[in-house]
Amino acid sequence: MKRKVIIDCDPGIDDFLALLLALNSDELEVLGITIVGGNVDLKTCGENALKALKFTNSLHIPVYLGSDAPLQKKLENAENVHGEDGLGNTNIPNVQDGILKNGVVDFIVDTLNKEKDVSIISLAPLTNIAKALMKDKKAFENLSEFVSMGGTFKECGNCTPTSEFNYYIDPHAANYVFNNLVNKVHMIGLDVTNKVVLTPNMIEFIKQIDGELSKTVVDITKFYGDFYWKADKVLGSVVNDPLAVAYFIDREICNGFECYTDIVTEGIAEGMCIVDKNNLWNKTHNSIILDEVDDKRFFRMFIKAILKDKALEVEKYIKLLEL
Ligand code: RIB
Ligand code: CA
């Protein structure tokens, strides 16, 4: 049985890669893609989501534009990481016959009220999710699972010393979701995403196998790789968002622990995750913090999905990557 999901995202290079993984996965039925301003402005994120749908022949899947700004803060985008166009300044043409709908909160709430066993995979600031939860908390009692790429437990932040981008951009939304969602938040934070680096070797493999998506993936990850070399002397690019999708599909990819987590909303540590791993506050567990990852298992899934049209060659040569 395919698992029904709504993917909330801000494409962004790694969101785009995550969408390619999700849309090429037989395990998922993507009911809709909801967009939030984050890496770049809202409309550009929406256009980029349509490009991912076009590349995977999935334009029947609806895309909804949501919040263009956080609940309280001003949006600070990440064009320095993702390029002005959100896809590494590759300037891939917009999808002419693509439709960007409005009404993201109603879409989320109506879907949860109408459909059974729907999950949400969030790859962005949690503004849309918080607004939908504020509108109809009861609808979320039907939610099957909630996975969020965001936050950090022991790793340094990537926006401030304490905070990761998605939760830093909208700490009020993150705090609201962690403290009001009935489900536990499966938090795929920097503790695991920093360990999944798409290396130049993997990019070369994707290029040489030459699948339908290869050129696009090679082109958009160039800018990303340049950023990670300049910023952290990482050789390759940290692919945060695809790991959240992969974990949703295959739980063996990450391991972690249950606990209560709160999110700092004000001051120098805004966006910081306060992870009560030792249960000192004795509060009801609202999160599963993933802090171990089988990176090879992840990349086997990710590369096979990207090169889905070249499955035979991938089977024959993927051992070259020693995954
Ligand atoms: O911190 C990484 C996260 O912030 C990823 O989701 C990336 O796309 C940005 O949204
Ligand atoms: Ca994202």
Coordinates of C-alpha atoms and ligand atoms in Angstrom, one line a residue:
M1 CA 0.0 0.0 0.0
K2 CA 1.3 3.4 -0.9
R3 CA 1.5 5.8 2.1
K4 CA -0.4 9.1 1.5
V5 CA 1.6 12.3 2.2
I6 CA 1.5 16.0 2.0
I7 CA 4.9 17.5 1.5
D8 CA 5.4 21.1 2.9
C9 CA 8.5 22.7 1.5
D10 CA 10.5 25.8 0.4
P11 CA 12.4 24.6 -2.8
G12 CA 15.4 25.3 -2.4
I13 CA 17.9 22.8 -3.8
D14 CA 17.6 20.1 -1.1
D15 CA 13.8 20.4 -1.1
F16 CA 13.9 19.9 -4.9
L17 CA 16.0 16.8 -4.5
A18 CA 13.6 15.6 -1.8
L19 CA 10.7 16.1 -4.1
L20 CA 12.5 14.1 -6.8
L21 CA 13.0 11.3 -4.3
A22 CA 9.4 11.4 -3.1
L23 CA 7.8 11.6 -6.6
N24 CA 10.0 8.8 -7.9
S25 CA 9.2 6.5 -4.9
D26 CA 6.7 3.7 -5.4
E27 CA 6.0 3.8 -1.6
L28 CA 4.4 7.2 -1.6
E29 CA 1.2 8.8 -2.9
V30 CA 1.9 12.6 -2.8
L31 CA -1.6 14.1 -2.3
G32 CA -0.3 17.7 -2.6
I33 CA 2.7 20.0 -2.2
T34 CA 2.3 23.0 0.1
I35 CA 4.7 25.9 -0.2
V36 CA 6.1 28.3 2.4
G37 CA 8.5 31.2 1.9
G38 CA 11.9 30.2 3.2
N39 CA 15.0 29.5 1.2
V40 CA 13.7 32.0 -1.4
D41 CA 10.4 33.9 -1.8
L42 CA 7.1 32.1 -1.8
K43 CA 6.3 32.3 -5.5
T44 CA 9.8 31.2 -6.6
C45 CA 9.5 28.2 -4.2
G46 CA 6.2 27.4 -5.8
E47 CA 7.6 27.6 -9.4
N48 CA 10.5 25.4 -8.3
A49 CA 8.0 22.8 -7.0
L50 CA 6.2 22.8 -10.3
K51 CA 9.6 22.1 -12.0
A52 CA 10.1 19.0 -9.9
L53 CA 6.6 17.8 -10.8
K54 CA 7.3 18.5 -14.5
F55 CA 10.6 16.6 -14.4
T56 CA 8.8 13.6 -12.8
N57 CA 5.7 13.7 -15.0
S58 CA 3.6 14.5 -11.9
L59 CA 1.9 17.8 -12.8
H60 CA -1.4 16.2 -11.7
I61 CA -0.4 16.7 -8.1
P62 CA -1.6 20.1 -6.8
V63 CA 0.7 22.8 -5.5
Y64 CA -0.6 25.3 -2.9
L65 CA 1.1 28.6 -2.0
G66 CA 1.0 29.2 1.8
S67 CA 2.7 31.8 4.0
D68 CA 5.2 34.2 2.5
A69 CA 6.4 35.2 6.0
P70 CA 6.9 33.7 9.4
L71 CA 4.2 34.1 12.1
Q72 CA 5.9 37.0 13.8
K73 CA 9.4 37.5 12.4
K74 CA 10.4 39.0 9.0
L75 CA 11.5 36.4 6.5
E76 CA 15.3 36.1 6.1
N77 CA 15.9 34.0 3.0
A78 CA 18.9 31.8 2.1
E79 CA 19.6 32.9 -1.4
N80 CA 23.3 32.7 -0.5
V81 CA 22.9 29.0 -0.1
H82 CA 20.4 28.2 -2.9
G83 CA 20.8 31.0 -5.4
E84 CA 18.4 33.8 -6.3
D85 CA 16.2 31.3 -8.2
G86 CA 16.3 28.8 -5.4
L87 CA 18.0 26.2 -7.7
G88 CA 21.6 27.2 -7.8
N89 CA 21.0 30.0 -10.4
T90 CA 20.5 27.4 -13.1
N91 CA 17.5 29.5 -14.3
I92 CA 15.5 26.4 -15.3
P93 CA 12.4 27.8 -17.2
N94 CA 9.2 28.1 -15.2
V95 CA 6.5 25.5 -16.0
Q96 CA 4.2 27.3 -18.4
D97 CA 1.1 25.1 -17.8
G98 CA 1.7 24.7 -14.1
I99 CA -0.9 26.0 -11.6
L100 CA -0.1 27.5 -8.2
K101 CA -3.2 27.4 -6.0
N102 CA -4.1 29.4 -2.9
G103 CA -5.7 28.1 0.2
V104 CA -2.9 26.0 1.8
V105 CA -4.5 25.9 5.3
D106 CA -7.8 24.7 3.9
F107 CA -6.1 22.1 1.8
I108 CA -4.2 20.7 4.7
V109 CA -7.3 20.7 7.1
D110 CA -9.7 19.4 4.5
T111 CA -7.4 16.6 3.4
L112 CA -6.9 15.5 7.1
N113 CA -10.7 15.6 7.6
K114 CA -11.5 13.7 4.4
E115 CA -8.7 11.2 3.9
K116 CA -7.5 8.4 6.3
D117 CA -3.9 7.7 7.1
V118 CA -2.4 10.9 5.7
S119 CA 1.1 12.0 7.0
I120 CA 2.9 15.3 6.6
I121 CA 6.6 15.6 5.7
S122 CA 7.8 19.1 6.5
L123 CA 11.0 20.3 4.9
A124 CA 10.8 24.0 5.8
P125 CA 9.8 26.6 8.4
L126 CA 6.6 25.3 10.1
T127 CA 4.4 28.4 9.4
N128 CA 1.9 26.6 7.2
I129 CA 1.6 23.7 9.7
A130 CA 1.2 26.0 12.7
K131 CA -1.6 28.0 10.9
A132 CA -3.5 24.8 9.9
L133 CA -3.1 23.5 13.4
M134 CA -4.5 26.8 14.8
K135 CA -7.4 26.6 12.4
D136 CA -8.5 23.0 13.1
K137 CA -6.6 21.2 15.8
K138 CA -9.2 18.4 15.7
A139 CA -8.4 17.6 12.0
F140 CA -4.8 16.8 13.1
E141 CA -6.2 13.9 15.3
N142 CA -6.5 12.1 12.0
L143 CA -2.8 12.7 11.1
S144 CA -0.9 9.5 10.8
E145 CA 2.7 10.7 11.2
F146 CA 4.6 14.0 11.2
V147 CA 8.2 14.2 10.0
S148 CA 10.0 17.6 10.2
M149 CA 13.4 18.3 8.7
G150 CA 14.6 20.9 11.2
G151 CA 16.3 21.7 14.5
T152 CA 19.4 20.4 16.0
F153 CA 20.2 18.5 19.2
K154 CA 24.0 18.3 19.7
E155 CA 25.2 19.7 16.3
C156 CA 25.9 23.5 16.0
G157 CA 23.2 25.4 14.3
N158 CA 23.6 26.5 10.6
C159 CA 22.0 29.9 11.1
T160 CA 23.2 30.8 14.6
P161 CA 25.4 28.8 16.9
T162 CA 22.3 27.3 18.5
S163 CA 19.7 27.2 15.7
E164 CA 19.0 25.5 12.4
F165 CA 17.4 27.5 9.5
N166 CA 13.8 26.1 9.5
Y167 CA 13.2 26.6 13.2
Y168 CA 15.2 29.8 13.4
I169 CA 13.2 31.5 10.6
D170 CA 9.9 30.8 12.4
P171 CA 10.6 29.8 16.0
H172 CA 7.0 30.7 17.0
A173 CA 5.6 28.3 14.5
A174 CA 8.0 25.6 15.5
N175 CA 7.2 26.1 19.2
Y176 CA 3.5 26.0 18.5
V177 CA 3.7 22.8 16.5
F178 CA 5.9 21.0 19.1
N179 CA 3.6 22.0 21.9
N180 CA 0.2 21.5 20.2
L181 CA 0.5 18.6 17.7
V182 CA -1.2 15.4 19.0
N183 CA 1.5 13.4 17.1
K184 CA 5.1 13.2 18.1
V185 CA 7.4 15.2 15.8
H186 CA 9.9 12.9 14.1
M187 CA 12.7 15.5 14.1
I188 CA 15.3 15.0 11.3
G189 CA 17.8 17.6 12.5
L190 CA 21.4 18.5 11.7
D191 CA 22.6 15.7 14.0
V192 CA 21.7 13.3 11.1
T193 CA 21.6 15.5 8.0
N194 CA 25.1 16.8 8.5
K195 CA 26.2 13.2 8.1
V196 CA 24.7 12.8 4.6
V197 CA 27.0 14.5 2.2
L198 CA 26.3 14.2 -1.6
T199 CA 30.0 13.8 -2.6
P200 CA 31.6 14.8 -5.9
N201 CA 32.0 11.0 -6.6
M202 CA 28.3 10.5 -6.3
I203 CA 27.6 13.5 -8.5
E204 CA 30.0 12.1 -11.1
F205 CA 28.3 8.7 -10.9
I206 CA 24.9 10.4 -11.5
K207 CA 26.4 12.3 -14.4
Q208 CA 28.0 9.2 -16.1
I209 CA 24.9 7.0 -15.7
D210 CA 23.2 9.9 -17.4
G211 CA 19.6 9.4 -16.4
E212 CA 16.8 11.8 -17.4
L213 CA 17.3 13.7 -14.1
S214 CA 21.1 13.6 -14.1
K215 CA 21.9 16.9 -15.8
T216 CA 19.5 18.8 -13.6
V217 CA 20.8 17.3 -10.4
V218 CA 24.4 17.9 -11.5
D219 CA 23.6 21.5 -12.4
I220 CA 21.7 22.5 -9.3
T221 CA 24.1 20.9 -6.8
K222 CA 27.1 22.8 -8.2
F223 CA 26.1 26.0 -6.5
Y224 CA 25.2 24.1 -3.3
G225 CA 28.6 22.3 -3.3
D226 CA 30.4 25.6 -3.8
F227 CA 28.5 27.1 -0.8
Y228 CA 29.4 24.1 1.5
W229 CA 33.1 24.3 0.5
K230 CA 33.2 28.0 1.3
A231 CA 31.2 27.8 4.5
D232 CA 32.3 24.6 6.1
K233 CA 35.1 23.1 3.9
V234 CA 32.8 20.2 3.2
L235 CA 33.5 18.5 -0.2
G236 CA 30.1 18.0 -1.6
S237 CA 26.7 19.2 -0.3
V238 CA 24.7 18.3 2.8
V239 CA 21.4 17.1 1.5
N240 CA 19.1 17.8 4.5
D241 CA 15.6 17.4 3.1
P242 CA 15.8 14.2 1.1
L243 CA 16.8 12.4 4.4
A244 CA 13.4 13.3 5.9
V245 CA 11.6 11.7 3.0
A246 CA 13.9 8.7 3.0
Y247 CA 13.4 8.2 6.8
F248 CA 9.6 8.4 6.3
I249 CA 9.9 5.6 3.7
D250 CA 12.5 3.4 5.5
R251 CA 12.7 3.8 9.3
E252 CA 15.9 1.8 9.4
I253 CA 17.8 4.8 7.9
C254 CA 17.8 6.7 11.2
N255 CA 17.6 5.9 14.9
G256 CA 16.9 8.1 17.8
F257 CA 15.0 8.5 21.1
E258 CA 11.7 9.9 22.4
C259 CA 11.5 12.9 24.7
Y260 CA 10.0 16.3 25.4
T261 CA 11.4 19.1 23.2
D262 CA 10.7 22.8 23.4
I263 CA 11.7 25.5 21.0
V264 CA 13.1 28.9 22.1
T265 CA 11.2 31.7 20.6
E266 CA 12.9 34.9 21.8
G267 CA 16.4 36.3 22.3
I268 CA 19.9 35.2 21.4
A269 CA 19.0 31.5 21.2
E270 CA 15.7 31.9 19.2
G271 CA 15.0 28.7 17.2
M272 CA 17.1 26.5 19.6
C273 CA 15.7 23.1 20.4
I274 CA 15.7 22.3 24.1
V275 CA 15.8 18.5 24.0
D276 CA 15.0 17.0 27.5
K277 CA 16.6 13.7 26.7
N278 CA 16.9 12.8 30.4
N279 CA 13.3 13.7 31.1
L280 CA 14.2 16.2 33.8
W281 CA 11.1 18.2 33.3
N282 CA 9.0 15.0 33.4
K283 CA 6.8 16.3 30.5
T284 CA 4.8 14.2 28.0
H285 CA 7.1 13.1 25.1
N286 CA 6.2 15.2 22.0
S287 CA 9.2 14.3 19.8
I288 CA 11.4 11.6 18.4
I289 CA 14.9 13.0 18.0
L290 CA 16.9 11.2 15.3
D291 CA 20.6 11.3 16.1
E292 CA 22.0 8.2 14.2
V293 CA 21.9 7.6 10.5
D294 CA 22.9 4.8 8.1
D295 CA 24.2 7.2 5.4
K296 CA 25.0 4.4 2.9
R297 CA 21.4 3.0 3.2
F298 CA 20.1 6.5 2.5
F299 CA 22.3 7.1 -0.5
R300 CA 21.4 3.7 -2.0
M301 CA 17.8 4.7 -1.9
F302 CA 18.4 8.3 -3.0
I303 CA 20.7 7.5 -6.0
K304 CA 18.4 4.7 -7.2
A305 CA 15.4 7.1 -7.1
I306 CA 17.2 9.9 -9.0
L307 CA 18.3 7.3 -11.6
K308 CA 15.1 5.4 -11.6
D309 CA 15.0 5.3 -15.5
K310 CA 18.5 3.6 -15.5
A311 CA 17.9 0.9 -12.9
L312 CA 19.9 -1.8 -14.7
E313 CA 23.0 0.3 -15.0
V314 CA 22.7 1.5 -11.4
E315 CA 22.4 -2.1 -10.1
K316 CA 25.5 -3.0 -12.2
Y317 CA 27.7 -0.1 -11.2
I318 CA 26.5 1.3 -7.8
K319 CA 29.1 -0.9 -6.1
L320 CA 31.7 1.6 -7.4
L321 CA 30.4 4.0 -4.8
E322 CA 31.0 1.4 -2.0
L323 CA 27.5 2.2 -0.6
Ligands
RIB1 O1 18.6 23.8 7.6 C1 18.4 23.2 6.4 C2 16.9 23.4 6.1 O2 16.7 24.8 5.8 C3 16.6 22.7 4.7 O3 15.2 22.4 4.8 C4 16.8 23.7 3.7 O4 16.1 23.6 2.5 C5 16.3 25.0 4.4 O5 14.9 25.0 4.3
CA2 CA 13.8 23.2 2.9

